[in-house]
Amino acid sequence: MAPTLPPGTRLRAEAVPPGAPLRYGEVLVLRSPGGWLVHRLLTVFGPGPSHVVHVGDAGGGLGVAPRGAVAGRVAGLDGGPLPEPRPDVRSRLHRARRRARLYVLLRGLARTLGGRRLAALGRGARDRLLRAGS
């Protein structure tokens, strides 16, 4: 989450019940295969909604995780409020959100039209969108 949160920053997090609404831009704590991940929420999708698209403030590719991987949301820093992202980070987040919405749209289109060939195209589009830099 650098540059907004330098490495080693102590965070104050709160649990997120499974059905609780999530909002664009809030900082989430996610369970990942490598441990814990702190990223901003870009969008949610799927039935329920069942998945989240997230990204770190430093940019890079988008991440997609099941909604069940959301362990909590960051309520603030240990000893203070969560700082607002810098203007350059905010503009990067807006661009990433557009990419996330395009991914969700393409994924939905591929599922609606059906077929293995379209599903493969959906995976390729997903890979390109998720790897694209900000």
PDB file of C-alpha atoms in Angstrom:
ATOM      1  CA  MET A   1       0.000   0.000   0.000  1.00  0.00           C
ATOM      2  CA  ALA A   2       3.001   2.257  -0.344  1.00  0.00           C
ATOM      3  CA  PRO A   3       3.138   5.195  -0.888  1.00  0.00           C
ATOM      4  CA  THR A   4       0.011   5.751   1.246  1.00  0.00           C
ATOM      5  CA  LEU A   5       1.093   3.260   3.925  1.00  0.00           C
ATOM      6  CA  PRO A   6       4.833   2.658   4.288  1.00  0.00           C
ATOM      7  CA  PRO A   7       5.941  -0.943   4.953  1.00  0.00           C
ATOM      8  CA  GLY A   8       5.628  -1.833   8.632  1.00  0.00           C
ATOM      9  CA  THR A   9       2.739   0.562   9.327  1.00  0.00           C
ATOM     10  CA  ARG A  10       0.546  -0.768  12.128  1.00  0.00           C
ATOM     11  CA  LEU A  11      -3.106  -0.882  11.093  1.00  0.00           C
ATOM     12  CA  ARG A  12      -6.341  -1.059  13.020  1.00  0.00           C
ATOM     13  CA  ALA A  13      -8.732  -3.447  11.241  1.00  0.00           C
ATOM     14  CA  GLU A  14     -12.304  -4.502  11.872  1.00  0.00           C
ATOM     15  CA  ALA A  15     -14.021  -7.716  10.808  1.00  0.00           C
ATOM     16  CA  VAL A  16     -16.358  -7.656   7.817  1.00  0.00           C
ATOM     17  CA  PRO A  17     -19.374  -9.966   8.118  1.00  0.00           C
ATOM     18  CA  PRO A  18     -19.908 -12.171   5.018  1.00  0.00           C
ATOM     19  CA  GLY A  19     -22.938 -10.238   3.708  1.00  0.00           C
ATOM     20  CA  ALA A  20     -21.796  -6.724   4.644  1.00  0.00           C
ATOM     21  CA  PRO A  21     -21.626  -4.194   1.793  1.00  0.00           C
ATOM     22  CA  LEU A  22     -18.208  -3.117   0.545  1.00  0.00           C
ATOM     23  CA  ARG A  23     -17.465   0.299  -0.980  1.00  0.00           C
ATOM     24  CA  TYR A  24     -15.079   1.383  -3.721  1.00  0.00           C
ATOM     25  CA  GLY A  25     -11.806   2.684  -2.336  1.00  0.00           C
ATOM     26  CA  GLU A  26     -11.964   1.167   1.123  1.00  0.00           C
ATOM     27  CA  VAL A  27      -8.835  -0.628   2.275  1.00  0.00           C
ATOM     28  CA  LEU A  28      -9.386  -4.343   2.777  1.00  0.00           C
ATOM     29  CA  VAL A  29      -7.426  -7.058   4.532  1.00  0.00           C
ATOM     30  CA  LEU A  30      -7.467 -10.158   2.327  1.00  0.00           C
ATOM     31  CA  ARG A  31      -6.363 -13.727   2.978  1.00  0.00           C
ATOM     32  CA  SER A  32      -4.011 -14.849   0.222  1.00  0.00           C
ATOM     33  CA  PRO A  33      -1.971 -18.007  -0.316  1.00  0.00           C
ATOM     34  CA  GLY A  34       1.164 -16.098   0.722  1.00  0.00           C
ATOM     35  CA  GLY A  35      -0.333 -14.621   3.904  1.00  0.00           C
ATOM     36  CA  TRP A  36      -2.207 -11.355   4.382  1.00  0.00           C
ATOM     37  CA  LEU A  37      -2.697  -8.679   1.750  1.00  0.00           C
ATOM     38  CA  VAL A  38      -3.826  -5.056   2.249  1.00  0.00           C
ATOM     39  CA  HIS A  39      -5.351  -3.562  -0.914  1.00  0.00           C
ATOM     40  CA  ARG A  40      -8.045  -1.103  -1.999  1.00  0.00           C
ATOM     41  CA  LEU A  41     -11.360  -2.375  -3.298  1.00  0.00           C
ATOM     42  CA  LEU A  42     -12.142  -1.489  -6.899  1.00  0.00           C
ATOM     43  CA  THR A  43     -15.384  -3.371  -7.494  1.00  0.00           C
ATOM     44  CA  VAL A  44     -17.416  -6.409  -6.494  1.00  0.00           C
ATOM     45  CA  PHE A  45     -19.166  -8.780  -8.890  1.00  0.00           C
ATOM     46  CA  GLY A  46     -20.846 -12.123  -9.241  1.00  0.00           C
ATOM     47  CA  PRO A  47     -23.900 -13.600  -7.587  1.00  0.00           C
ATOM     48  CA  GLY A  48     -24.098 -12.406  -4.049  1.00  0.00           C
ATOM     49  CA  PRO A  49     -21.615 -10.585  -4.952  1.00  0.00           C
ATOM     50  CA  SER A  50     -19.123 -13.402  -4.792  1.00  0.00           C
ATOM     51  CA  HIS A  51     -15.823 -11.815  -5.917  1.00  0.00           C
ATOM     52  CA  VAL A  52     -13.813  -8.643  -5.334  1.00  0.00           C
ATOM     53  CA  VAL A  53     -11.339  -6.858  -7.615  1.00  0.00           C
ATOM     54  CA  HIS A  54      -8.568  -5.091  -5.701  1.00  0.00           C
ATOM     55  CA  VAL A  55      -5.277  -3.254  -6.245  1.00  0.00           C
ATOM     56  CA  GLY A  56      -2.495  -1.760  -4.153  1.00  0.00           C
ATOM     57  CA  ASP A  57      -1.775   1.967  -4.086  1.00  0.00           C
ATOM     58  CA  ALA A  58       1.577   1.421  -5.807  1.00  0.00           C
ATOM     59  CA  GLY A  59      -0.272   0.262  -8.922  1.00  0.00           C
ATOM     60  CA  GLY A  60       0.501  -2.853 -10.884  1.00  0.00           C
ATOM     61  CA  GLY A  61      -1.956  -5.511 -11.904  1.00  0.00           C
ATOM     62  CA  LEU A  62      -5.421  -6.039 -10.548  1.00  0.00           C
ATOM     63  CA  GLY A  63      -6.224  -8.858  -8.168  1.00  0.00           C
ATOM     64  CA  VAL A  64      -9.393 -10.937  -8.134  1.00  0.00           C
ATOM     65  CA  ALA A  65     -10.360 -12.825  -4.990  1.00  0.00           C
ATOM     66  CA  PRO A  66     -13.425 -14.632  -3.717  1.00  0.00           C
ATOM     67  CA  ARG A  67     -15.548 -12.510  -1.386  1.00  0.00           C
ATOM     68  CA  GLY A  68     -14.748 -15.020   1.351  1.00  0.00           C
ATOM     69  CA  ALA A  69     -11.085 -13.960   1.223  1.00  0.00           C
ATOM     70  CA  VAL A  70     -12.016 -10.558   2.687  1.00  0.00           C
ATOM     71  CA  ALA A  71     -11.065 -10.850   6.352  1.00  0.00           C
ATOM     72  CA  GLY A  72     -11.643  -7.234   7.314  1.00  0.00           C
ATOM     73  CA  ARG A  73     -11.399  -3.560   6.466  1.00  0.00           C
ATOM     74  CA  VAL A  74      -8.831  -1.097   7.719  1.00  0.00           C
ATOM     75  CA  ALA A  75     -10.489   1.313  10.159  1.00  0.00           C
ATOM     76  CA  GLY A  76      -7.387   3.438  10.709  1.00  0.00           C
ATOM     77  CA  LEU A  77      -3.789   3.415  11.773  1.00  0.00           C
ATOM     78  CA  ASP A  78      -2.614   2.387  15.187  1.00  0.00           C
ATOM     79  CA  GLY A  79      -2.932   5.809  16.793  1.00  0.00           C
ATOM     80  CA  GLY A  80      -4.744   7.756  14.097  1.00  0.00           C
ATOM     81  CA  PRO A  81      -6.964   7.892  11.035  1.00  0.00           C
ATOM     82  CA  LEU A  82      -6.143   6.281   7.703  1.00  0.00           C
ATOM     83  CA  PRO A  83      -4.416   8.864   5.463  1.00  0.00           C
ATOM     84  CA  GLU A  84      -6.032   9.877   2.188  1.00  0.00           C
ATOM     85  CA  PRO A  85      -4.217   8.703  -0.955  1.00  0.00           C
ATOM     86  CA  ARG A  86      -2.128  11.271  -2.816  1.00  0.00           C
ATOM     87  CA  PRO A  87      -3.638  12.816  -5.988  1.00  0.00           C
ATOM     88  CA  ASP A  88      -1.453  10.668  -8.277  1.00  0.00           C
ATOM     89  CA  VAL A  89      -2.586   7.541  -6.420  1.00  0.00           C
ATOM     90  CA  ARG A  90      -6.242   8.600  -6.687  1.00  0.00           C
ATOM     91  CA  SER A  91      -5.973   9.020 -10.463  1.00  0.00           C
ATOM     92  CA  ARG A  92      -4.228   5.612 -10.721  1.00  0.00           C
ATOM     93  CA  LEU A  93      -7.085   4.066  -8.708  1.00  0.00           C
ATOM     94  CA  HIS A  94      -9.699   5.598 -11.032  1.00  0.00           C
ATOM     95  CA  ARG A  95      -7.895   4.126 -14.079  1.00  0.00           C
ATOM     96  CA  ALA A  96      -7.640   0.755 -12.337  1.00  0.00           C
ATOM     97  CA  ARG A  97     -11.364   0.879 -11.532  1.00  0.00           C
ATOM     98  CA  ARG A  98     -12.159   1.391 -15.225  1.00  0.00           C
ATOM     99  CA  ARG A  99     -10.011  -1.659 -16.077  1.00  0.00           C
ATOM    100  CA  ALA A 100     -11.782  -3.669 -13.356  1.00  0.00           C
ATOM    101  CA  ARG A 101     -15.213  -2.732 -14.700  1.00  0.00           C
ATOM    102  CA  LEU A 102     -14.121  -3.681 -18.227  1.00  0.00           C
ATOM    103  CA  TYR A 103     -12.918  -7.054 -16.940  1.00  0.00           C
ATOM    104  CA  VAL A 104     -16.258  -7.679 -15.195  1.00  0.00           C
ATOM    105  CA  LEU A 105     -18.156  -6.634 -18.341  1.00  0.00           C
ATOM    106  CA  LEU A 106     -16.088  -8.927 -20.600  1.00  0.00           C
ATOM    107  CA  ARG A 107     -16.417 -11.792 -18.157  1.00  0.00           C
ATOM    108  CA  GLY A 108     -20.190 -11.365 -18.023  1.00  0.00           C
ATOM    109  CA  LEU A 109     -20.401 -11.165 -21.812  1.00  0.00           C
ATOM    110  CA  ALA A 110     -18.383 -14.363 -22.230  1.00  0.00           C
ATOM    111  CA  ARG A 111     -20.623 -16.165 -19.713  1.00  0.00           C
ATOM    112  CA  THR A 112     -23.802 -14.861 -21.350  1.00  0.00           C
ATOM    113  CA  LEU A 113     -22.784 -15.920 -24.843  1.00  0.00           C
ATOM    114  CA  GLY A 114     -21.408 -19.230 -23.551  1.00  0.00           C
ATOM    115  CA  GLY A 115     -19.117 -21.709 -25.219  1.00  0.00           C
ATOM    116  CA  ARG A 116     -15.630 -22.910 -24.394  1.00  0.00           C
ATOM    117  CA  ARG A 117     -14.028 -20.712 -27.019  1.00  0.00           C
ATOM    118  CA  LEU A 118     -15.507 -17.564 -25.466  1.00  0.00           C
ATOM    119  CA  ALA A 119     -14.512 -18.745 -22.007  1.00  0.00           C
ATOM    120  CA  ALA A 120     -10.922 -19.058 -23.240  1.00  0.00           C
ATOM    121  CA  LEU A 121     -11.132 -15.553 -24.687  1.00  0.00           C
ATOM    122  CA  GLY A 122     -12.425 -14.392 -21.315  1.00  0.00           C
ATOM    123  CA  ARG A 123      -9.401 -15.888 -19.554  1.00  0.00           C
ATOM    124  CA  GLY A 124      -7.043 -14.220 -22.029  1.00  0.00           C
ATOM    125  CA  ALA A 125      -8.734 -10.849 -21.575  1.00  0.00           C
ATOM    126  CA  ARG A 126      -8.631 -11.326 -17.814  1.00  0.00           C
ATOM    127  CA  ASP A 127      -4.909 -12.085 -17.900  1.00  0.00           C
ATOM    128  CA  ARG A 128      -4.160  -9.019 -20.029  1.00  0.00           C
ATOM    129  CA  LEU A 129      -6.316  -6.731 -17.885  1.00  0.00           C
ATOM    130  CA  LEU A 130      -4.934  -8.041 -14.610  1.00  0.00           C
ATOM    131  CA  ARG A 131      -1.315  -7.756 -15.745  1.00  0.00           C
ATOM    132  CA  ALA A 132      -1.700  -4.315 -17.323  1.00  0.00           C
ATOM    133  CA  GLY A 133       0.180  -1.591 -15.510  1.00  0.00           C
ATOM    134  CA  SER A 134      -1.585   1.506 -14.296  1.00  0.00           C
TER     135      SER A 134
END
